[in-house]
Amino acid sequence: MTKKARSGTGQRKWSILAGGFVLAALFLLFLWNLRIDRVTVNGGDFYTEQELINYIFEKPVERNFLYAWLNDRFGSQKPIPFISGYTMEFVGTGEVHVTVYEKNVIGYVDYMGSHMYFDKDGTVVESSSEVWEGIPLITGLDFRYIVLYKPLPVENETAFMEILNLTQLIRKYDIPVEKIYFDPAFHATLYIDEIQVLLGDKTSMEEKIAELTGMLKALSGRSGTLHLERYDRTAMNPAYSFIENVDEPATVPLGDGPTDPAQEEGSAENGEEEGHNPEEQG
């Protein structure tokens, strides 16, 4: 092959290579200009769909298809309170389906000005200044320290398991409890709006919660104390005492323990005591 022929072949190779680079650049430019116009989110209860979209696609560049695809494959996910992670499914170049996975939070305690949220295993999974609806505050417990992502430090492990069991039952039966107070003997009192529910010790706890579920409609809008600590699973036709408060609001403000027995007697004298038959609640 002559020198002139070799020179022509080399030029053709360089021309082909340059053309390939140009085409690749144009293709990348095309992809860069593609935008994600539709986002759907599944699996979230703590946030609305729009709130989650705002978290994940906070900046305009994050709506770029190429940027979002590369970040999903090789980047890191954004930390979102109460969310353990999320997956993204790209439907074409203009639509994304997002599935979020929430942390299994069942309660929180207050510690040094922060709300420390814990999961079903008693592990602290979130620290927040916000109170999240549907998660009960747990009071009556003392902690010398609390460490994020570590189990709550408790001295009585058996009693603490009772607390975890109760909070999970409340979630299971979807009862709108705002606060749970535990006295030194680990007897529980629930606070639901202006209603106090005395549950007593751990005996037959799920049955007590199931009975309470059937009474909530009849108790709606009322103020007083319901005594379920005297629950007897052997009773054929059980009735429970409800002591109505005369004056609003409820006798115990949010954050304090249950009323003193003497105060309850006073409420009974000035108020109205009635029996509640769960079968009649219907």
Tab-separated table of N, CA and C in Angstrom, residues 107-247:
chain	number	residue	atom	x	y	z
A	107	GLY	N	-44.576	4.256	68.436
A	107	GLY	CA	-44.712	5.151	69.580
A	107	GLY	C	-43.510	6.072	69.682
A	108	TYR	N	-43.615	7.033	70.608
A	108	TYR	CA	-42.474	7.921	70.836
A	108	TYR	C	-42.424	8.366	72.284
A	109	VAL	N	-41.225	8.741	72.729
A	109	VAL	CA	-41.014	9.296	74.061
A	109	VAL	C	-40.340	10.652	73.893
A	110	ASP	N	-40.532	11.519	74.860
A	110	ASP	CA	-39.885	12.823	74.829
A	110	ASP	C	-38.588	12.763	75.621
A	111	TYR	N	-37.518	13.305	75.012
A	111	TYR	CA	-36.208	13.266	75.658
A	111	TYR	C	-35.409	14.491	75.230
A	112	MET	N	-35.060	15.321	76.206
A	112	MET	CA	-34.216	16.496	75.983
A	112	MET	C	-34.750	17.378	74.838
A	113	GLY	N	-36.048	17.613	74.853
A	113	GLY	CA	-36.653	18.513	73.886
A	113	GLY	C	-36.949	17.919	72.529
A	114	SER	N	-36.684	16.626	72.344
A	114	SER	CA	-36.952	15.973	71.056
A	114	SER	C	-37.939	14.827	71.239
A	115	HIS	N	-38.651	14.537	70.169
A	115	HIS	CA	-39.541	13.379	70.152
A	115	HIS	C	-38.768	12.210	69.548
A	116	MET	N	-38.549	11.174	70.354
A	116	MET	CA	-37.761	10.012	69.932
A	116	MET	C	-38.725	8.878	69.576
A	117	TYR	N	-38.822	8.587	68.281
A	117	TYR	CA	-39.765	7.586	67.776
A	117	TYR	C	-39.102	6.212	67.730
A	118	PHE	N	-39.834	5.187	68.155
A	118	PHE	CA	-39.272	3.837	68.177
A	118	PHE	C	-40.164	2.868	67.414
A	119	ASP	N	-39.557	1.755	66.986
A	119	ASP	CA	-40.283	0.761	66.200
A	119	ASP	C	-40.768	-0.385	67.073
A	120	LYS	N	-41.284	-1.443	66.432
A	120	LYS	CA	-41.883	-2.565	67.150
A	120	LYS	C	-40.889	-3.348	67.986
A	121	ASP	N	-39.593	-3.152	67.741
A	121	ASP	CA	-38.566	-3.824	68.523
A	121	ASP	C	-38.008	-2.944	69.632
A	122	GLY	N	-38.536	-1.722	69.748
A	122	GLY	CA	-38.046	-0.810	70.770
A	122	GLY	C	-36.810	-0.035	70.367
A	123	THR	N	-36.456	-0.088	69.084
A	123	THR	CA	-35.289	0.639	68.591
A	123	THR	C	-35.691	2.046	68.164
A	124	VAL	N	-34.922	3.035	68.611
A	124	VAL	CA	-35.187	4.422	68.252
A	124	VAL	C	-34.779	4.633	66.797
A	125	VAL	N	-35.741	4.957	65.943
A	125	VAL	CA	-35.474	5.051	64.506
A	125	VAL	C	-35.548	6.477	63.977
A	126	GLU	N	-36.037	7.419	64.812
A	126	GLU	CA	-36.178	8.783	64.317
A	126	GLU	C	-36.211	9.759	65.487
A	127	SER	N	-35.570	10.904	65.293
A	127	SER	CA	-35.639	12.009	66.245
A	127	SER	C	-36.215	13.203	65.501
A	128	SER	N	-37.265	13.800	66.051
A	128	SER	CA	-37.942	14.868	65.327
A	128	SER	C	-38.481	15.914	66.300
A	129	SER	N	-38.635	17.128	65.807
A	129	SER	CA	-39.281	18.188	66.584
A	129	SER	C	-40.782	18.200	66.337
A	130	GLU	N	-41.240	17.395	65.397
A	130	GLU	CA	-42.652	17.356	65.030
A	130	GLU	C	-43.361	16.169	65.673
A	131	VAL	N	-44.630	16.398	65.996
A	131	VAL	CA	-45.489	15.316	66.483
A	131	VAL	C	-46.288	14.797	65.299
A	132	TRP	N	-46.166	13.498	65.037
A	132	TRP	CA	-46.820	12.899	63.881
A	132	TRP	C	-48.127	12.253	64.297
A	133	GLU	N	-49.180	12.623	63.597
A	133	GLU	CA	-50.518	12.136	63.911
A	133	GLU	C	-50.594	10.619	63.803
A	134	GLY	N	-51.281	10.031	64.790
A	134	GLY	CA	-51.486	8.588	64.759
A	134	GLY	C	-50.445	7.797	65.527
A	135	ILE	N	-49.427	8.463	66.081
A	135	ILE	CA	-48.389	7.774	66.855
A	135	ILE	C	-48.490	8.238	68.308
A	136	PRO	N	-48.726	7.333	69.263
A	136	PRO	CA	-48.955	7.755	70.648
A	136	PRO	C	-47.670	8.127	71.390
A	137	LEU	N	-47.808	9.122	72.273
A	137	LEU	CA	-46.735	9.486	73.195
A	137	LEU	C	-46.758	8.519	74.371
A	138	ILE	N	-45.597	8.003	74.765
A	138	ILE	CA	-45.496	7.086	75.900
A	138	ILE	C	-44.916	7.863	77.075
A	139	THR	N	-45.639	7.909	78.199
A	139	THR	CA	-45.171	8.628	79.380
A	139	THR	C	-45.113	7.690	80.579
A	140	GLY	N	-44.435	8.153	81.618
A	140	GLY	CA	-44.278	7.364	82.833
A	140	GLY	C	-42.966	6.602	82.902
A	141	LEU	N	-42.158	6.672	81.831
A	141	LEU	CA	-40.868	5.978	81.796
A	141	LEU	C	-39.743	6.987	81.973
A	142	ASP	N	-38.677	6.572	82.667
A	142	ASP	CA	-37.518	7.433	82.869
A	142	ASP	C	-36.323	6.847	82.126
A	143	PHE	N	-35.617	7.705	81.384
A	143	PHE	CA	-34.436	7.274	80.637
A	143	PHE	C	-33.263	8.191	80.999
A	144	ARG	N	-32.131	7.592	81.336
A	144	ARG	CA	-30.931	8.384	81.610
A	144	ARG	C	-30.276	8.847	80.325
A	145	TYR	N	-30.481	8.088	79.271
A	145	TYR	CA	-29.941	8.452	77.958
A	145	TYR	C	-30.746	7.736	76.890
A	146	ILE	N	-30.735	8.286	75.683
A	146	ILE	CA	-31.349	7.651	74.519
A	146	ILE	C	-30.432	7.892	73.334
A	147	VAL	N	-30.143	6.841	72.578
A	147	VAL	CA	-29.243	6.926	71.425
A	147	VAL	C	-30.019	6.537	70.176
A	148	LEU	N	-29.932	7.378	69.150
A	148	LEU	CA	-30.627	7.112	67.891
A	148	LEU	C	-30.104	5.822	67.257
A	149	TYR	N	-31.016	5.013	66.737
A	149	TYR	CA	-30.745	3.724	66.087
A	149	TYR	C	-30.314	2.642	67.072
A	150	LYS	N	-30.516	2.896	68.368
A	150	LYS	CA	-30.238	1.898	69.404
A	150	LYS	C	-31.530	1.619	70.174
A	151	PRO	N	-31.641	0.428	70.801
A	151	PRO	CA	-32.841	0.142	71.592
A	151	PRO	C	-32.989	1.112	72.753
A	152	LEU	N	-34.225	1.404	73.117
A	152	LEU	CA	-34.458	2.237	74.296
A	152	LEU	C	-33.878	1.546	75.525
A	153	PRO	N	-33.116	2.266	76.324
A	153	PRO	CA	-32.485	1.645	77.501
A	153	PRO	C	-33.480	1.494	78.642
A	154	VAL	N	-33.890	0.277	78.916
A	154	VAL	CA	-34.859	0.012	79.976
A	154	VAL	C	-34.265	-0.997	80.949
A	155	GLU	N	-34.635	-0.846	82.219
A	155	GLU	CA	-34.129	-1.758	83.236
A	155	GLU	C	-34.960	-3.037	83.303
A	156	ASN	N	-36.267	-2.904	83.093
A	156	ASN	CA	-37.167	-4.053	83.188
A	156	ASN	C	-37.568	-4.484	81.777
A	157	GLU	N	-36.838	-5.447	81.221
A	157	GLU	CA	-37.085	-5.888	79.846
A	157	GLU	C	-38.469	-6.516	79.691
A	158	THR	N	-38.903	-7.290	80.691
A	158	THR	CA	-40.205	-7.950	80.611
A	158	THR	C	-41.333	-6.925	80.564
A	159	ALA	N	-41.244	-5.933	81.441
A	159	ALA	CA	-42.273	-4.892	81.453
A	159	ALA	C	-42.255	-4.097	80.160
A	160	PHE	N	-41.073	-3.872	79.619
A	160	PHE	CA	-40.993	-3.102	78.378
A	160	PHE	C	-41.622	-3.868	77.216
A	161	MET	N	-41.513	-5.189	77.227
A	161	MET	CA	-42.170	-5.983	76.198
A	161	MET	C	-43.693	-5.813	76.272
A	162	GLU	N	-44.217	-5.596	77.473
A	162	GLU	CA	-45.641	-5.327	77.620
A	162	GLU	C	-46.004	-4.007	76.940
A	163	ILE	N	-45.129	-3.021	77.058
A	163	ILE	CA	-45.363	-1.725	76.419
A	163	ILE	C	-45.387	-1.887	74.911
A	164	LEU	N	-44.412	-2.611	74.374
A	164	LEU	CA	-44.353	-2.828	72.928
A	164	LEU	C	-45.580	-3.589	72.444
A	165	ASN	N	-46.018	-4.565	73.233
A	165	ASN	CA	-47.197	-5.343	72.854
A	165	ASN	C	-48.435	-4.449	72.800
A	166	LEU	N	-48.599	-3.575	73.789
A	166	LEU	CA	-49.769	-2.696	73.826
A	166	LEU	C	-49.762	-1.726	72.651
A	167	THR	N	-48.629	-1.132	72.359
A	167	THR	CA	-48.570	-0.172	71.254
A	167	THR	C	-48.874	-0.857	69.919
A	168	GLN	N	-48.438	-2.101	69.774
A	168	GLN	CA	-48.743	-2.826	68.537
A	168	GLN	C	-50.229	-3.193	68.457
A	169	LEU	N	-50.845	-3.494	69.595
A	169	LEU	CA	-52.280	-3.784	69.604
A	169	LEU	C	-53.089	-2.546	69.220
A	170	ILE	N	-52.651	-1.391	69.687
A	170	ILE	CA	-53.333	-0.144	69.356
A	170	ILE	C	-53.279	0.103	67.857
A	171	ARG	N	-52.121	-0.183	67.259
A	171	ARG	CA	-52.011	-0.035	65.810
A	171	ARG	C	-52.852	-1.092	65.087
A	172	LYS	N	-52.832	-2.305	65.586
A	172	LYS	CA	-53.589	-3.396	64.956
A	172	LYS	C	-55.080	-3.075	64.902
A	173	TYR	N	-55.628	-2.530	65.993
A	173	TYR	CA	-57.053	-2.230	66.059
A	173	TYR	C	-57.375	-0.798	65.635
A	174	ASP	N	-56.369	-0.076	65.199
A	174	ASP	CA	-56.536	1.270	64.646
A	174	ASP	C	-57.284	2.184	65.618
A	175	ILE	N	-56.809	2.249	66.858
A	175	ILE	CA	-57.421	3.087	67.885
A	175	ILE	C	-56.663	4.422	67.943
A	176	PRO	N	-57.363	5.545	67.868
A	176	PRO	CA	-56.697	6.857	67.806
A	176	PRO	C	-56.187	7.346	69.158
A	177	VAL	N	-55.222	6.641	69.706
A	177	VAL	CA	-54.674	6.996	71.027
A	177	VAL	C	-53.639	8.112	70.877
A	178	GLU	N	-53.763	9.140	71.701
A	178	GLU	CA	-52.802	10.242	71.679
A	178	GLU	C	-51.649	10.003	72.644
A	179	LYS	N	-51.954	9.365	73.774
A	179	LYS	CA	-50.942	9.179	74.805
A	179	LYS	C	-51.234	7.910	75.590
A	180	ILE	N	-50.156	7.256	76.054
A	180	ILE	CA	-50.266	6.105	76.942
A	180	ILE	C	-49.417	6.391	78.174
A	181	TYR	N	-50.053	6.326	79.347
A	181	TYR	CA	-49.319	6.531	80.599
A	181	TYR	C	-49.160	5.196	81.307
A	182	PHE	N	-47.920	4.926	81.774
A	182	PHE	CA	-47.643	3.729	82.562
A	182	PHE	C	-47.241	4.163	83.963
A	183	ASP	N	-47.936	3.622	84.977
A	183	ASP	CA	-47.566	3.947	86.348
A	183	ASP	C	-46.396	3.056	86.775
A	184	PRO	N	-45.861	3.245	87.970
A	184	PRO	CA	-44.699	2.429	88.398
A	184	PRO	C	-44.930	0.922	88.369
A	185	ALA	N	-46.184	0.498	88.463
A	185	ALA	CA	-46.501	-0.940	88.401
A	185	ALA	C	-46.787	-1.388	86.971
A	186	PHE	N	-46.568	-0.481	85.993
A	186	PHE	CA	-46.805	-0.745	84.582
A	186	PHE	C	-48.280	-1.013	84.277
A	187	HIS	N	-49.159	-0.361	85.021
A	187	HIS	CA	-50.566	-0.346	84.681
A	187	HIS	C	-50.771	0.777	83.669
A	188	ALA	N	-51.529	0.487	82.624
A	188	ALA	CA	-51.626	1.412	81.493
A	188	ALA	C	-52.920	2.213	81.515
A	189	THR	N	-52.804	3.488	81.099
A	189	THR	CA	-53.955	4.365	80.890
A	189	THR	C	-53.831	4.986	79.512
A	190	LEU	N	-54.893	4.856	78.715
A	190	LEU	CA	-54.917	5.439	77.375
A	190	LEU	C	-55.642	6.781	77.412
A	191	TYR	N	-55.206	7.687	76.527
A	191	TYR	CA	-55.866	8.984	76.381
A	191	TYR	C	-56.335	9.113	74.932
A	192	ILE	N	-57.649	9.210	74.776
A	192	ILE	CA	-58.270	9.341	73.454
A	192	ILE	C	-59.186	10.555	73.506
A	193	ASP	N	-58.757	11.648	72.919
A	193	ASP	CA	-59.496	12.910	73.038
A	193	ASP	C	-59.705	13.225	74.516
A	194	GLU	N	-60.962	13.319	74.969
A	194	GLU	CA	-61.245	13.646	76.366
A	194	GLU	C	-61.574	12.405	77.199
A	195	ILE	N	-61.229	11.238	76.680
A	195	ILE	CA	-61.513	9.980	77.372
A	195	ILE	C	-60.225	9.385	77.924
A	196	GLN	N	-60.278	8.985	79.208
A	196	GLN	CA	-59.215	8.183	79.804
A	196	GLN	C	-59.710	6.741	79.896
A	197	VAL	N	-58.854	5.814	79.494
A	197	VAL	CA	-59.214	4.399	79.543
A	197	VAL	C	-58.218	3.686	80.439
A	198	LEU	N	-58.687	3.226	81.591
A	198	LEU	CA	-57.831	2.507	82.524
A	198	LEU	C	-57.813	1.027	82.147
A	199	LEU	N	-56.618	0.544	81.747
A	199	LEU	CA	-56.491	-0.841	81.290
A	199	LEU	C	-55.951	-1.772	82.368
A	200	GLY	N	-55.326	-1.225	83.393
A	200	GLY	CA	-54.749	-2.077	84.418
A	200	GLY	C	-53.482	-2.770	83.945
A	201	ASP	N	-53.263	-4.000	84.425
A	201	ASP	CA	-52.027	-4.704	84.086
A	201	ASP	C	-52.177	-5.420	82.739
A	202	LYS	N	-51.191	-6.247	82.419
A	202	LYS	CA	-51.121	-6.874	81.099
A	202	LYS	C	-52.151	-7.985	80.886
A	203	THR	N	-52.856	-8.392	81.927
A	203	THR	CA	-53.782	-9.512	81.825
A	203	THR	C	-54.863	-9.258	80.775
A	204	SER	N	-55.017	-10.202	79.867
A	204	SER	CA	-56.051	-10.139	78.815
A	204	SER	C	-56.020	-8.823	78.048
A	205	MET	N	-54.843	-8.328	77.753
A	205	MET	CA	-54.730	-7.003	77.145
A	205	MET	C	-55.391	-6.932	75.765
A	206	GLU	N	-55.210	-7.955	74.943
A	206	GLU	CA	-55.822	-7.889	73.613
A	206	GLU	C	-57.336	-7.907	73.712
A	207	GLU	N	-57.890	-8.674	74.641
A	207	GLU	CA	-59.339	-8.694	74.825
A	207	GLU	C	-59.849	-7.333	75.275
A	208	LYS	N	-59.103	-6.661	76.142
A	208	LYS	CA	-59.497	-5.321	76.601
A	208	LYS	C	-59.518	-4.337	75.424
A	209	ILE	N	-58.484	-4.413	74.586
A	209	ILE	CA	-58.408	-3.506	73.437
A	209	ILE	C	-59.536	-3.806	72.457
A	210	ALA	N	-59.853	-5.074	72.275
A	210	ALA	CA	-60.946	-5.443	71.381
A	210	ALA	C	-62.281	-4.918	71.915
A	211	GLU	N	-62.490	-5.004	73.229
A	211	GLU	CA	-63.709	-4.461	73.838
A	211	GLU	C	-63.772	-2.948	73.629
A	212	LEU	N	-62.638	-2.273	73.821
A	212	LEU	CA	-62.593	-0.825	73.653
A	212	LEU	C	-62.971	-0.425	72.234
A	213	THR	N	-62.515	-1.184	71.255
A	213	THR	CA	-62.830	-0.881	69.861
A	213	THR	C	-64.336	-0.812	69.637
A	214	GLY	N	-65.075	-1.716	70.264
A	214	GLY	CA	-66.516	-1.736	70.107
A	214	GLY	C	-67.237	-0.614	70.842
A	215	MET	N	-66.555	0.081	71.764
A	215	MET	CA	-67.178	1.147	72.541
A	215	MET	C	-66.884	2.539	72.000
A	216	LEU	N	-65.912	2.666	71.116
A	216	LEU	CA	-65.446	3.987	70.707
A	216	LEU	C	-66.552	4.837	70.093
A	217	LYS	N	-67.414	4.238	69.306
A	217	LYS	CA	-68.476	5.012	68.668
A	217	LYS	C	-69.409	5.616	69.709
A	218	ALA	N	-69.770	4.842	70.733
A	218	ALA	CA	-70.674	5.325	71.774
A	218	ALA	C	-70.009	6.391	72.641
A	219	LEU	N	-68.681	6.349	72.763
A	219	LEU	CA	-67.955	7.297	73.609
A	219	LEU	C	-67.551	8.560	72.861
A	220	SER	N	-67.739	8.589	71.565
A	220	SER	CA	-67.312	9.731	70.760
A	220	SER	C	-67.953	11.030	71.246
A	221	GLY	N	-67.134	12.060	71.460
A	221	GLY	CA	-67.622	13.362	71.884
A	221	GLY	C	-67.868	13.491	73.368
A	222	ARG	N	-67.605	12.444	74.137
A	222	ARG	CA	-67.844	12.480	75.570
A	222	ARG	C	-66.537	12.692	76.324
A	223	SER	N	-66.652	12.957	77.618
A	223	SER	CA	-65.485	13.221	78.451
A	223	SER	C	-65.634	12.465	79.757
A	224	GLY	N	-64.640	11.649	80.081
A	224	GLY	CA	-64.716	10.891	81.317
A	224	GLY	C	-63.694	9.772	81.357
A	225	THR	N	-63.911	8.837	82.297
A	225	THR	CA	-62.973	7.734	82.529
A	225	THR	C	-63.683	6.401	82.363
A	226	LEU	N	-63.122	5.563	81.512
A	226	LEU	CA	-63.655	4.221	81.280
A	226	LEU	C	-62.785	3.213	82.009
A	227	HIS	N	-63.403	2.379	82.804
A	227	HIS	CA	-62.670	1.383	83.600
A	227	HIS	C	-62.717	0.024	82.909
A	228	LEU	N	-61.607	-0.314	82.271
A	228	LEU	CA	-61.473	-1.643	81.678
A	228	LEU	C	-60.498	-2.521	82.461
A	229	GLU	N	-59.951	-1.977	83.543
A	229	GLU	CA	-59.005	-2.781	84.325
A	229	GLU	C	-59.704	-3.922	85.035
A	230	ARG	N	-61.037	-3.855	85.105
A	230	ARG	CA	-61.795	-4.920	85.771
A	230	ARG	C	-62.331	-5.943	84.773
A	231	TYR	N	-61.743	-5.965	83.595
A	231	TYR	CA	-62.196	-6.892	82.555
A	231	TYR	C	-62.111	-8.340	83.047
A	232	ASP	N	-63.163	-9.100	82.776
A	232	ASP	CA	-63.224	-10.510	83.162
A	232	ASP	C	-63.625	-11.322	81.940
A	233	ARG	N	-62.695	-12.093	81.418
A	233	ARG	CA	-62.980	-12.839	80.191
A	233	ARG	C	-64.013	-13.940	80.396
A	234	THR	N	-64.280	-14.323	81.657
A	234	THR	CA	-65.246	-15.389	81.915
A	234	THR	C	-66.672	-14.849	82.032
A	235	ALA	N	-66.825	-13.528	82.101
A	235	ALA	CA	-68.162	-12.951	82.264
A	235	ALA	C	-68.981	-13.157	80.992
A	236	MET	N	-70.230	-13.614	81.155
A	236	MET	CA	-71.090	-13.876	80.012
A	236	MET	C	-71.685	-12.578	79.445
A	237	ASN	N	-71.961	-11.613	80.327
A	237	ASN	CA	-72.589	-10.362	79.901
A	237	ASN	C	-71.872	-9.206	80.612
A	238	PRO	N	-70.622	-8.924	80.229
A	238	PRO	CA	-69.814	-7.956	80.985
A	238	PRO	C	-70.325	-6.524	80.834
A	239	ALA	N	-70.125	-5.737	81.891
A	239	ALA	CA	-70.442	-4.313	81.873
A	239	ALA	C	-69.264	-3.565	82.468
A	240	TYR	N	-69.041	-2.343	81.993
A	240	TYR	CA	-67.883	-1.570	82.419
A	240	TYR	C	-68.320	-0.189	82.873
A	241	SER	N	-67.655	0.301	83.903
A	241	SER	CA	-68.003	1.593	84.474
A	241	SER	C	-67.400	2.735	83.668
A	242	PHE	N	-68.234	3.728	83.334
A	242	PHE	CA	-67.755	4.952	82.691
A	242	PHE	C	-68.208	6.135	83.546
A	243	ILE	N	-67.228	6.877	84.083
A	243	ILE	CA	-67.524	8.019	84.932
A	243	ILE	C	-67.425	9.280	84.103
A	244	GLU	N	-68.554	9.930	83.911
A	244	GLU	CA	-68.621	11.114	83.063
A	244	GLU	C	-68.059	12.322	83.809
A	245	ASN	N	-67.258	13.119	83.111
A	245	ASN	CA	-66.801	14.385	83.661
A	245	ASN	C	-67.895	15.428	83.498
A	246	VAL	N	-68.070	16.239	84.534
A	246	VAL	CA	-69.075	17.287	84.460
A	246	VAL	C	-68.537	18.496	83.729
A	247	ASP	N	-67.316	18.885	84.064
A	247	ASP	CA	-66.710	20.080	83.479
A	247	ASP	C	-65.717	19.702	82.412
